[in-house]
Amino acid sequence: GTASRRSYQSIYSVVCHELAHASHFRKTGTEFWDKYIFYIVESFIFSGGMTYGDGTGENAGYCDVGESWAYYMEAKMFKERYGGSFPNFGTSYWFYPQILRYLDERGLDCSDIFSVMNASVTDRQSLKTALVAAFPNKRTAINQAFSRYGYE
């Protein structure tokens, strides 16, 4: 995905995104990713070319979790490398990487978040449930993050 990139910043950004996917794949395995990829391909075909569809298809939750993680890590690593404000990578799609950013800003770092992202975290609700179970002392922040985007 770097062929059309014309700056180091742009290459860095996309590589961070793809490495986040690689770390997630390593943790969740092929069965998870088969559903994830199937959703993306099917959505692309049936939507007339929308990369991630509209979030309503079967297995959309896999895409939600996977892309939220990748865009969050892309933005976080970009900010750490280049400074400035937190980039809004991925925030124009139907999934919400900003949930993870919100959690990061309230004391759950990327290692904490990643610690729960196993093969049983297949949608936003299961991500929220896993985070609350792993970090009960952060329950209020977790609930606030998800409720900001329509998930009570």
mmCIF file of C-alpha atoms in Angstrom:
data_model
loop_
_atom_site.group_PDB
_atom_site.id
_atom_site.type_symbol
_atom_site.label_atom_id
_atom_site.label_comp_id
_atom_site.label_asym_id
_atom_site.label_seq_id
_atom_site.Cartn_x
_atom_site.Cartn_y
_atom_site.Cartn_z
ATOM 1 C CA GLY A 1 0.000 0.000 0.000
ATOM 2 C CA THR A 2 2.960 2.376 -0.164
ATOM 3 C CA ALA A 3 3.419 2.631 -3.957
ATOM 4 C CA SER A 4 1.444 5.864 -4.282
ATOM 5 C CA ARG A 5 2.932 7.438 -1.166
ATOM 6 C CA ARG A 6 5.182 10.401 -1.882
ATOM 7 C CA SER A 7 6.457 11.394 1.549
ATOM 8 C CA TYR A 8 8.107 9.658 4.460
ATOM 9 C CA GLN A 9 5.217 10.749 6.708
ATOM 10 C CA SER A 10 2.696 9.127 4.396
ATOM 11 C CA ILE A 11 4.717 5.897 4.177
ATOM 12 C CA TYR A 12 5.182 5.872 7.944
ATOM 13 C CA SER A 13 1.465 6.316 8.461
ATOM 14 C CA VAL A 14 0.364 3.435 6.232
ATOM 15 C CA VAL A 15 3.076 1.105 7.536
ATOM 16 C CA CYS A 16 1.983 1.768 11.135
ATOM 17 C CA HIS A 17 -1.610 1.001 10.130
ATOM 18 C CA GLU A 18 -0.646 -2.287 8.479
ATOM 19 C CA LEU A 19 1.641 -3.316 11.349
ATOM 20 C CA ALA A 20 -1.285 -2.757 13.728
ATOM 21 C CA HIS A 21 -3.274 -5.189 11.576
ATOM 22 C CA ALA A 22 -0.385 -7.659 11.709
ATOM 23 C CA SER A 23 -0.238 -7.510 15.511
ATOM 24 C CA HIS A 24 -4.002 -8.040 15.690
ATOM 25 C CA PHE A 25 -3.858 -10.975 13.260
ATOM 26 C CA ARG A 26 -1.082 -12.589 15.286
ATOM 27 C CA LYS A 27 -3.323 -12.478 18.338
ATOM 28 C CA THR A 28 -6.660 -13.464 16.781
ATOM 29 C CA GLY A 29 -5.694 -15.885 14.029
ATOM 30 C CA THR A 30 -6.981 -16.958 10.653
ATOM 31 C CA GLU A 31 -10.607 -17.729 11.552
ATOM 32 C CA PHE A 32 -11.158 -14.202 12.851
ATOM 33 C CA TRP A 33 -9.427 -12.646 9.844
ATOM 34 C CA ASP A 34 -11.278 -14.811 7.320
ATOM 35 C CA LYS A 35 -14.547 -13.286 8.569
ATOM 36 C CA TYR A 36 -13.015 -9.816 8.615
ATOM 37 C CA ILE A 37 -11.686 -10.053 5.052
ATOM 38 C CA PHE A 38 -14.891 -11.650 3.765
ATOM 39 C CA TYR A 39 -16.876 -8.730 5.186
ATOM 40 C CA ILE A 40 -14.593 -6.178 3.505
ATOM 41 C CA VAL A 41 -14.619 -7.908 0.104
ATOM 42 C CA GLU A 42 -18.377 -8.505 0.170
ATOM 43 C CA SER A 43 -19.034 -4.922 1.262
ATOM 44 C CA PHE A 44 -16.815 -3.545 -1.466
ATOM 45 C CA ILE A 45 -18.623 -5.552 -4.135
ATOM 46 C CA PHE A 46 -22.187 -4.937 -2.964
ATOM 47 C CA SER A 47 -21.733 -1.276 -2.056
ATOM 48 C CA GLY A 48 -20.287 -0.332 -5.407
ATOM 49 C CA GLY A 49 -16.798 0.292 -4.140
ATOM 50 C CA MET A 50 -17.080 1.520 -0.535
ATOM 51 C CA THR A 51 -13.946 0.176 1.135
ATOM 52 C CA TYR A 52 -15.516 -0.790 4.443
ATOM 53 C CA GLY A 53 -19.178 -0.926 3.487
ATOM 54 C CA ASP A 54 -21.674 0.733 5.799
ATOM 55 C CA GLY A 55 -21.279 -1.453 8.865
ATOM 56 C CA THR A 56 -24.533 -3.370 8.465
ATOM 57 C CA GLY A 57 -23.383 -6.596 6.833
ATOM 58 C CA GLU A 58 -22.716 -9.920 8.468
ATOM 59 C CA ASN A 59 -19.382 -9.828 10.323
ATOM 60 C CA ALA A 60 -19.203 -6.018 10.274
ATOM 61 C CA GLY A 61 -18.085 -6.185 13.899
ATOM 62 C CA TYR A 62 -14.809 -7.803 12.887
ATOM 63 C CA CYS A 63 -14.103 -4.849 10.611
ATOM 64 C CA ASP A 64 -15.191 -2.415 13.320
ATOM 65 C CA VAL A 65 -12.717 -3.806 15.848
ATOM 66 C CA GLY A 66 -9.887 -4.365 13.367
ATOM 67 C CA GLU A 67 -10.043 -1.023 11.614
ATOM 68 C CA SER A 68 -10.622 0.920 14.826
ATOM 69 C CA TRP A 69 -7.457 -0.671 16.229
ATOM 70 C CA ALA A 70 -5.403 -0.019 13.077
ATOM 71 C CA TYR A 71 -6.503 3.596 12.641
ATOM 72 C CA TYR A 72 -6.037 4.311 16.351
ATOM 73 C CA MET A 73 -2.500 2.894 16.313
ATOM 74 C CA GLU A 74 -1.687 4.686 13.057
ATOM 75 C CA ALA A 75 -2.745 8.006 14.595
ATOM 76 C CA LYS A 76 -1.054 7.347 17.933
ATOM 77 C CA MET A 77 2.270 6.374 16.386
ATOM 78 C CA PHE A 78 2.098 9.264 13.912
ATOM 79 C CA LYS A 79 1.529 11.724 16.761
ATOM 80 C CA GLU A 80 4.377 10.230 18.785
ATOM 81 C CA ARG A 81 6.711 10.488 15.789
ATOM 82 C CA TYR A 82 5.706 13.910 14.441
ATOM 83 C CA GLY A 83 4.029 15.670 17.363
ATOM 84 C CA GLY A 84 1.157 18.056 16.999
ATOM 85 C CA SER A 85 -2.441 17.171 17.575
ATOM 86 C CA PHE A 86 -3.781 13.640 17.422
ATOM 87 C CA PRO A 87 -4.565 12.866 13.735
ATOM 88 C CA ASN A 88 -8.110 11.950 12.781
ATOM 89 C CA PHE A 89 -7.199 8.899 10.695
ATOM 90 C CA GLY A 90 -10.253 6.727 10.040
ATOM 91 C CA THR A 91 -12.761 8.968 11.778
ATOM 92 C CA SER A 92 -14.854 9.542 8.663
ATOM 93 C CA TYR A 93 -15.922 5.889 8.481
ATOM 94 C CA TRP A 94 -18.814 4.201 10.293
ATOM 95 C CA PHE A 95 -16.512 2.664 12.897
ATOM 96 C CA TYR A 96 -15.017 4.841 15.602
ATOM 97 C CA PRO A 97 -11.280 4.659 16.275
ATOM 98 C CA GLN A 98 -11.863 7.773 18.366
ATOM 99 C CA ILE A 99 -13.307 5.490 21.085
ATOM 100 C CA LEU A 100 -9.835 4.042 21.569
ATOM 101 C CA ARG A 101 -8.262 7.490 21.502
ATOM 102 C CA TYR A 102 -10.753 8.643 24.160
ATOM 103 C CA LEU A 103 -9.763 5.661 26.329
ATOM 104 C CA ASP A 104 -6.068 6.366 25.775
ATOM 105 C CA GLU A 105 -6.544 9.955 26.911
ATOM 106 C CA ARG A 106 -8.196 8.641 30.088
ATOM 107 C CA GLY A 107 -5.523 6.203 31.160
ATOM 108 C CA LEU A 108 -5.974 3.037 29.088
ATOM 109 C CA ASP A 109 -2.947 2.902 26.818
ATOM 110 C CA CYS A 110 -2.500 0.859 23.658
ATOM 111 C CA SER A 111 -1.042 -2.091 25.612
ATOM 112 C CA ASP A 112 -4.089 -2.160 27.877
ATOM 113 C CA ILE A 113 -6.481 -2.026 24.953
ATOM 114 C CA PHE A 114 -4.547 -4.616 22.970
ATOM 115 C CA SER A 115 -4.480 -6.973 25.944
ATOM 116 C CA VAL A 116 -8.204 -7.691 25.492
ATOM 117 C CA MET A 117 -8.279 -7.835 21.689
ATOM 118 C CA ASN A 118 -8.404 -11.595 21.301
ATOM 119 C CA ALA A 119 -10.456 -13.766 18.927
ATOM 120 C CA SER A 120 -13.588 -13.444 21.090
ATOM 121 C CA VAL A 121 -13.663 -9.644 20.674
ATOM 122 C CA THR A 122 -15.644 -9.583 17.437
ATOM 123 C CA ASP A 123 -17.590 -6.320 17.671
ATOM 124 C CA ARG A 124 -17.799 -3.083 19.597
ATOM 125 C CA GLN A 125 -19.989 -4.518 22.368
ATOM 126 C CA SER A 126 -17.650 -7.439 23.054
ATOM 127 C CA LEU A 127 -14.726 -4.986 23.075
ATOM 128 C CA LYS A 128 -16.482 -2.851 25.663
ATOM 129 C CA THR A 129 -17.362 -5.919 27.761
ATOM 130 C CA ALA A 130 -13.774 -7.185 27.643
ATOM 131 C CA LEU A 131 -12.364 -3.787 28.614
ATOM 132 C CA VAL A 132 -14.717 -3.434 31.590
ATOM 133 C CA ALA A 133 -13.870 -6.965 32.747
ATOM 134 C CA ALA A 134 -10.122 -6.365 32.469
ATOM 135 C CA PHE A 135 -10.129 -2.819 33.858
ATOM 136 C CA PRO A 136 -13.032 -2.448 36.299
ATOM 137 C CA ASN A 137 -11.368 0.617 37.826
ATOM 138 C CA LYS A 138 -11.801 2.340 34.427
ATOM 139 C CA ARG A 139 -15.477 1.355 34.027
ATOM 140 C CA THR A 140 -16.709 4.971 34.030
ATOM 141 C CA ALA A 141 -14.274 6.085 31.318
ATOM 142 C CA ILE A 142 -15.039 2.978 29.229
ATOM 143 C CA ASN A 143 -18.781 3.518 29.497
ATOM 144 C CA GLN A 144 -18.382 7.197 28.625
ATOM 145 C CA ALA A 145 -16.213 6.409 25.585
ATOM 146 C CA PHE A 146 -18.700 3.959 24.123
ATOM 147 C CA SER A 147 -21.795 5.965 24.987
ATOM 148 C CA ARG A 148 -20.368 8.991 23.120
ATOM 149 C CA TYR A 149 -20.788 6.934 19.962
ATOM 150 C CA GLY A 150 -24.155 5.353 20.691
ATOM 151 C CA TYR A 151 -23.161 2.240 22.643
ATOM 152 C CA GLU A 152 -24.543 2.068 26.150
#
